[in-house]
Amino acid sequence: MASIKKLPSGAWRALIRIKGYPPQSGTFRTKAQAERWAISTEDQIRSGSFRDTSAAENRLLRDHLAWYLEVLTPCKAPSALKRETSRIRILSESKALKNCTLATLTTDAVLRYIDGRKNDGVSSDTIIKELGTLSHALDAGVSLLRISLPRGENPVKQARELLKYTRSLRVNPSRDRRLLPDEEKKLLGGLHPLMQAVVVLLLESGMRREELCKAQHKQIQNSTLHIPETKTDKSRTIPLSPVALETIRSLPKRDDDLLIGMRPDSITQAFNRACKRLGISDLRVHDLRHEATSRFFERGFSIPEVALITGHSDWASLKRYTQLRPQDLVDKLQGNQSN
C-alpha cells in the first residue's frame, strides 16, 4: 500500500513500497493526484509493466552530455573529437534544453531546440548532426547506464519522425559546383606561387586541405604519397601525377619537411580573398576536391581506382563528390559512334 502525506509546503507526497522493487515516490499538488498516481503505479508494478524513471528524473541532460563526452567520445575517431565537443557544448547551453532532465526532455523540447537553431540561421545539415549526437547520448544512457526514459522512446527519434511529414528539416542537396576552365586560368594566374602550388596539388591529388597541410617530403616514394592521418582515420597511399610531382619539386625545402607549411584556415582565407579579387563567385576550397574526383572519372578511372585515391569507402559517399558534365558524356558517345 502507498503512504500519502501532506508536506509543510502544502503539497502531497506519495510513497510506494513493494517487496522486490525499489521504493517509488512522487510529489503532487493535490491529495487526489497523489492517490491516482499511487494506484496507477502500484498496478504497473504488480503487472510487470512499470518503468522506473527515477534515474532519468534525477539526471540533468547537461550532466549526461558531460558524461558522454568524457566516457564515449574518446572512443571515437580522433577527427570526431573536436566536432562532437562543439556539438555537446551547443546542446548543453541551449535555452530549450539546458534545464531539462532526461525525464523532461520531451519531443516538444527537441522541436523547440530545432526551431531555435533554425531561427539562428543554422543549416539543416548542422542541426541534423547535432541531433545525431544527442540521440546517441540518450541511447548510450539507456544501454550502458540502464536509464529508463519516461515514455519508453528516444524523443529525438520521435521528433525526426514528425519532421518527416513536415519536411521542415531536410539535408541540403550536395553541391554541384565545377571549376570552369577560365576560372582555373584566372586562379593560377592570380595567386602567389605557394597558393598556386596548393591549388594544383588539390586538383591533381583529390586530397583534403588538412591532408595537404600535413604532407611531408619523406612520405613520397615511387611517385606515391602516403597519408597516415585522414578524416576517416584510415591511412592511404595515393599516386601522384607528373604535374603533381613537378609542382612538389618546385616547392622550397623547409626544415620541418612539410610540403607547403600552411594551416588549413590560412589556405581557405587566401583562396577566398583571391576568388573575390578575381571575380569568381560561389567557389570553395573543398570544391577542388569535388573537381579532382570528377576529373578522375572523366579520365576513365574505375570506382575502386578513384576510391583508392580519394579515400571514400563506398560509392554512395563517393557519388556526392562527383559531378560529371553531361556534355562530356555526349561528346564521348559521339566519339564512340564515329569510330
XYZ file of C-alpha atoms in Angstrom:
339
model
C 0.000 0.000 0.000
C 1.094 3.559 -0.628
C 1.516 6.068 2.136
C 0.373 9.594 1.330
C 1.390 12.539 3.484
C 0.909 16.270 3.334
C 4.165 18.241 3.318
C 4.774 21.558 5.145
C 4.709 23.253 1.742
C 1.117 22.125 1.226
C 1.985 19.573 -1.476
C 1.230 15.874 -1.120
C 3.852 13.163 -1.210
C 3.080 9.559 -2.186
C 5.483 6.739 -1.272
C 5.115 3.179 -2.529
C 6.991 0.254 -1.010
C 6.523 -3.179 -2.595
C 8.800 -6.086 -1.759
C 11.304 -6.815 -4.504
C 11.082 -3.323 -6.032
C 12.879 -0.075 -5.175
C 10.702 2.496 -3.373
C 8.837 4.884 -5.659
C 7.750 8.361 -4.665
C 6.208 11.456 -6.155
C 5.107 14.893 -5.056
C 1.795 16.351 -6.203
C -0.275 19.492 -5.853
C -3.368 17.735 -4.507
C -4.101 14.600 -2.500
C -6.322 13.279 -5.301
C -3.446 13.487 -7.777
C -1.160 11.641 -5.375
C -3.746 8.899 -4.864
C -4.323 8.453 -8.624
C -0.561 8.230 -9.241
C -0.117 5.732 -6.406
C -2.911 3.445 -7.655
C -1.628 3.568 -11.241
C 1.977 2.952 -10.242
C 1.108 0.044 -7.947
C -0.909 -1.572 -10.759
C 2.010 -1.188 -13.163
C 4.474 -2.696 -10.673
C 2.274 -5.701 -9.970
C 1.561 -6.286 -13.685
C 5.235 -6.021 -14.625
C 4.764 -3.022 -16.921
C 6.276 -0.447 -14.581
C 9.293 1.588 -15.747
C 11.473 3.047 -13.018
C 12.258 6.509 -14.357
C 13.810 7.899 -11.189
C 17.306 7.886 -12.712
C 16.052 9.904 -15.685
C 14.225 12.309 -13.386
C 17.353 12.970 -11.306
C 19.832 13.282 -14.183
C 20.225 16.667 -15.873
C 20.713 16.491 -19.608
C 23.822 18.679 -19.442
C 25.358 16.304 -16.867
C 24.504 13.341 -19.066
C 26.125 15.012 -22.076
C 29.229 15.737 -19.990
C 29.395 12.032 -19.087
C 29.031 11.095 -22.745
C 31.812 13.495 -23.749
C 34.150 12.149 -21.067
C 33.445 8.433 -21.458
C 32.319 7.725 -25.016
C 33.604 10.490 -27.272
C 37.272 9.480 -26.742
C 36.352 6.026 -28.102
C 35.572 7.568 -31.460
C 37.950 8.625 -34.195
C 40.261 11.497 -33.117
C 38.986 13.611 -36.012
C 35.484 13.484 -34.464
C 36.573 14.782 -31.047
C 36.602 18.495 -31.906
C 33.314 18.376 -33.804
C 31.493 16.392 -31.116
C 32.869 18.582 -28.328
C 31.448 21.628 -30.111
C 28.048 19.979 -30.630
C 27.774 18.940 -26.987
C 28.635 22.465 -25.848
C 25.890 23.882 -28.091
C 23.346 21.324 -26.868
C 24.244 21.878 -23.212
C 23.961 25.665 -23.456
C 20.749 25.699 -25.483
C 17.863 27.588 -23.857
C 15.468 24.856 -24.937
C 17.467 22.042 -23.347
C 19.821 23.281 -20.647
C 17.339 22.938 -17.759
C 15.953 19.590 -18.893
C 16.412 16.320 -17.099
C 16.370 13.138 -19.137
C 12.763 12.730 -17.981
C 11.631 16.206 -19.043
C 13.427 16.034 -22.390
C 10.291 15.628 -24.465
C 9.693 15.612 -28.199
C 8.366 19.167 -27.866
C 11.615 20.257 -26.184
C 13.620 18.796 -29.064
C 11.377 20.562 -31.583
C 11.869 23.853 -29.711
C 15.618 23.311 -29.927
C 15.367 22.748 -33.684
C 13.241 25.880 -34.152
C 15.718 27.930 -32.136
C 18.685 26.744 -34.191
C 16.841 27.416 -37.451
C 15.927 30.918 -36.251
C 19.643 31.495 -35.598
C 20.328 30.728 -39.249
C 21.939 27.327 -38.644
C 21.782 24.969 -41.630
C 19.682 21.800 -41.590
C 22.827 19.710 -42.106
C 24.377 21.092 -38.919
C 21.193 20.643 -36.883
C 20.835 17.048 -38.063
C 24.379 16.284 -36.902
C 23.671 17.874 -33.501
C 20.534 15.778 -33.148
C 22.564 12.696 -34.031
C 24.918 13.371 -31.139
C 22.005 13.990 -28.742
C 20.202 10.842 -29.856
C 23.316 8.709 -29.488
C 23.935 10.092 -25.992
C 20.397 9.136 -24.944
C 20.712 5.651 -26.429
C 24.015 5.203 -24.615
C 22.350 6.111 -21.314
C 19.640 3.515 -21.890
C 22.080 0.790 -22.967
C 25.048 1.390 -20.680
C 23.505 3.016 -17.601
C 20.144 1.224 -17.736
C 18.268 4.532 -17.575
C 14.571 4.189 -18.404
C 13.081 7.101 -20.300
C 9.527 8.002 -19.174
C 7.824 7.491 -22.490
C 9.936 4.488 -23.394
C 11.289 6.029 -26.589
C 14.089 8.356 -27.565
C 12.431 11.800 -28.013
C 14.947 12.763 -30.720
C 13.808 9.848 -32.862
C 10.186 10.813 -32.273
C 10.947 14.408 -33.345
C 12.620 13.137 -36.504
C 9.551 11.077 -37.348
C 7.358 14.174 -37.043
C 9.731 16.193 -39.219
C 9.490 13.589 -41.975
C 5.916 14.688 -42.510
C 6.508 18.430 -42.324
C 9.766 18.185 -44.318
C 10.970 21.190 -42.330
C 14.436 19.770 -41.665
C 15.986 18.442 -44.825
C 19.567 17.683 -45.784
C 20.832 20.305 -48.178
C 21.455 18.979 -51.683
C 25.070 18.208 -52.454
C 26.979 20.933 -54.280
C 27.465 20.502 -57.993
C 29.935 23.374 -58.446
C 32.568 22.608 -61.073
C 35.680 24.667 -61.710
C 35.357 26.283 -65.123
C 38.429 26.375 -67.425
C 38.606 30.176 -67.418
C 38.305 30.194 -63.607
C 41.227 27.797 -63.272
C 43.278 30.008 -65.576
C 42.365 33.079 -63.507
C 43.246 31.357 -60.237
C 46.616 30.072 -61.354
C 47.454 33.459 -62.843
C 46.255 35.488 -59.871
C 47.681 33.555 -56.912
C 51.130 33.806 -55.385
C 53.402 30.799 -56.135
C 52.715 28.865 -52.927
C 48.929 29.120 -53.297
C 49.292 28.216 -56.981
C 51.011 25.029 -55.861
C 48.249 24.368 -53.330
C 45.529 24.635 -55.982
C 47.434 22.425 -58.444
C 48.112 19.744 -55.816
C 44.493 19.694 -54.644
C 43.266 19.345 -58.224
C 45.819 16.688 -59.130
C 45.539 14.562 -55.982
C 41.978 14.951 -54.654
C 43.404 15.498 -51.169
C 41.601 17.429 -48.474
C 43.272 20.675 -47.432
C 44.066 19.222 -43.983
C 45.836 16.263 -45.596
C 47.897 18.521 -47.837
C 48.898 20.703 -44.876
C 50.308 17.646 -43.045
C 52.003 16.062 -46.080
C 55.802 15.699 -45.870
C 58.519 15.049 -48.440
C 59.604 11.862 -46.655
C 56.146 10.386 -47.279
C 56.751 10.424 -51.049
C 58.153 7.212 -52.525
C 57.992 5.818 -56.057
C 55.642 8.572 -57.248
C 53.170 7.941 -54.415
C 52.308 9.927 -51.294
C 51.467 8.109 -48.078
C 48.833 9.920 -45.991
C 48.944 8.489 -42.437
C 46.217 10.733 -40.946
C 42.895 11.227 -42.697
C 39.389 12.373 -41.821
C 38.272 8.743 -41.596
C 41.369 7.752 -39.598
C 42.322 5.222 -42.267
C 45.713 5.823 -43.811
C 46.037 5.630 -47.591
C 48.692 5.919 -50.274
C 47.839 7.868 -53.400
C 49.531 8.011 -56.805
C 51.000 11.360 -57.845
C 50.668 12.604 -61.402
C 53.664 14.031 -63.279
C 52.151 17.512 -62.791
C 51.864 16.949 -59.029
C 55.438 15.648 -58.799
C 56.796 18.590 -60.770
C 54.847 21.007 -58.567
C 56.264 19.382 -55.416
C 59.807 19.588 -56.800
C 59.307 23.324 -57.378
C 58.463 23.966 -53.719
C 61.169 25.425 -51.479
C 62.578 22.966 -48.935
C 61.536 23.510 -45.335
C 63.261 22.496 -42.103
C 60.090 20.738 -40.907
C 59.881 18.709 -44.161
C 56.296 19.845 -44.818
C 55.355 20.310 -48.455
C 53.654 23.689 -48.069
C 53.834 24.817 -44.426
C 50.365 26.418 -44.314
C 47.437 25.927 -41.967
C 44.086 24.774 -43.394
C 42.365 28.009 -42.325
C 45.099 30.068 -43.993
C 44.504 28.214 -47.262
C 40.778 28.917 -47.082
C 41.280 32.599 -46.296
C 43.817 33.100 -49.081
C 41.628 31.199 -51.535
C 38.502 33.198 -50.662
C 40.352 36.507 -50.946
C 41.709 35.522 -54.355
C 38.273 34.457 -55.622
C 36.782 37.764 -54.516
C 39.610 39.718 -56.126
C 39.342 37.764 -59.382
C 35.554 37.934 -59.591
C 34.999 34.178 -59.079
C 31.778 33.599 -57.143
C 30.485 30.631 -55.132
C 33.710 28.634 -55.277
C 35.117 26.978 -52.144
C 38.404 25.230 -51.468
C 36.581 21.928 -50.941
C 35.104 22.262 -54.440
C 38.609 21.499 -55.733
C 38.301 18.018 -54.218
C 34.951 17.644 -55.988
C 36.584 18.775 -59.205
C 39.529 16.406 -58.829
C 37.216 13.455 -58.206
C 35.116 14.279 -61.254
C 38.246 14.574 -63.408
C 39.448 11.142 -62.289
C 36.211 9.630 -63.598
C 36.419 11.648 -66.782
C 39.873 10.215 -67.380
C 38.331 6.756 -67.333
C 39.298 5.624 -63.814
C 37.062 2.982 -62.246
C 35.164 3.417 -58.970
C 37.718 1.316 -56.972
C 40.582 3.294 -58.503
C 39.039 6.658 -57.631
C 38.120 5.445 -54.146
C 41.747 4.406 -53.573
C 42.914 7.913 -54.440
C 40.254 9.911 -52.589
C 39.767 7.574 -49.607
C 35.994 7.194 -49.963
C 34.759 3.918 -48.509
C 31.676 3.395 -50.658
C 30.038 4.531 -53.881
C 27.248 6.403 -52.109
C 29.687 8.764 -50.389
C 31.921 8.991 -53.455
C 28.964 9.951 -55.638
C 28.416 13.119 -53.596
C 31.773 14.415 -54.792
C 31.278 13.507 -58.425
C 29.633 15.898 -60.827
C 30.150 14.680 -64.385
C 29.349 17.126 -67.168
C 26.508 15.774 -69.359
C 28.119 17.386 -72.410
C 31.318 15.400 -71.812
C 29.288 12.191 -71.938
C 27.584 13.347 -75.141
C 30.983 14.010 -76.694
C 32.190 10.604 -75.547
C 29.148 8.864 -77.046
C 29.506 10.733 -80.334
C 33.186 9.888 -80.400
C 32.445 6.177 -79.950
C 29.878 6.237 -82.767
C 32.299 7.885 -85.171
C 34.905 5.140 -84.644
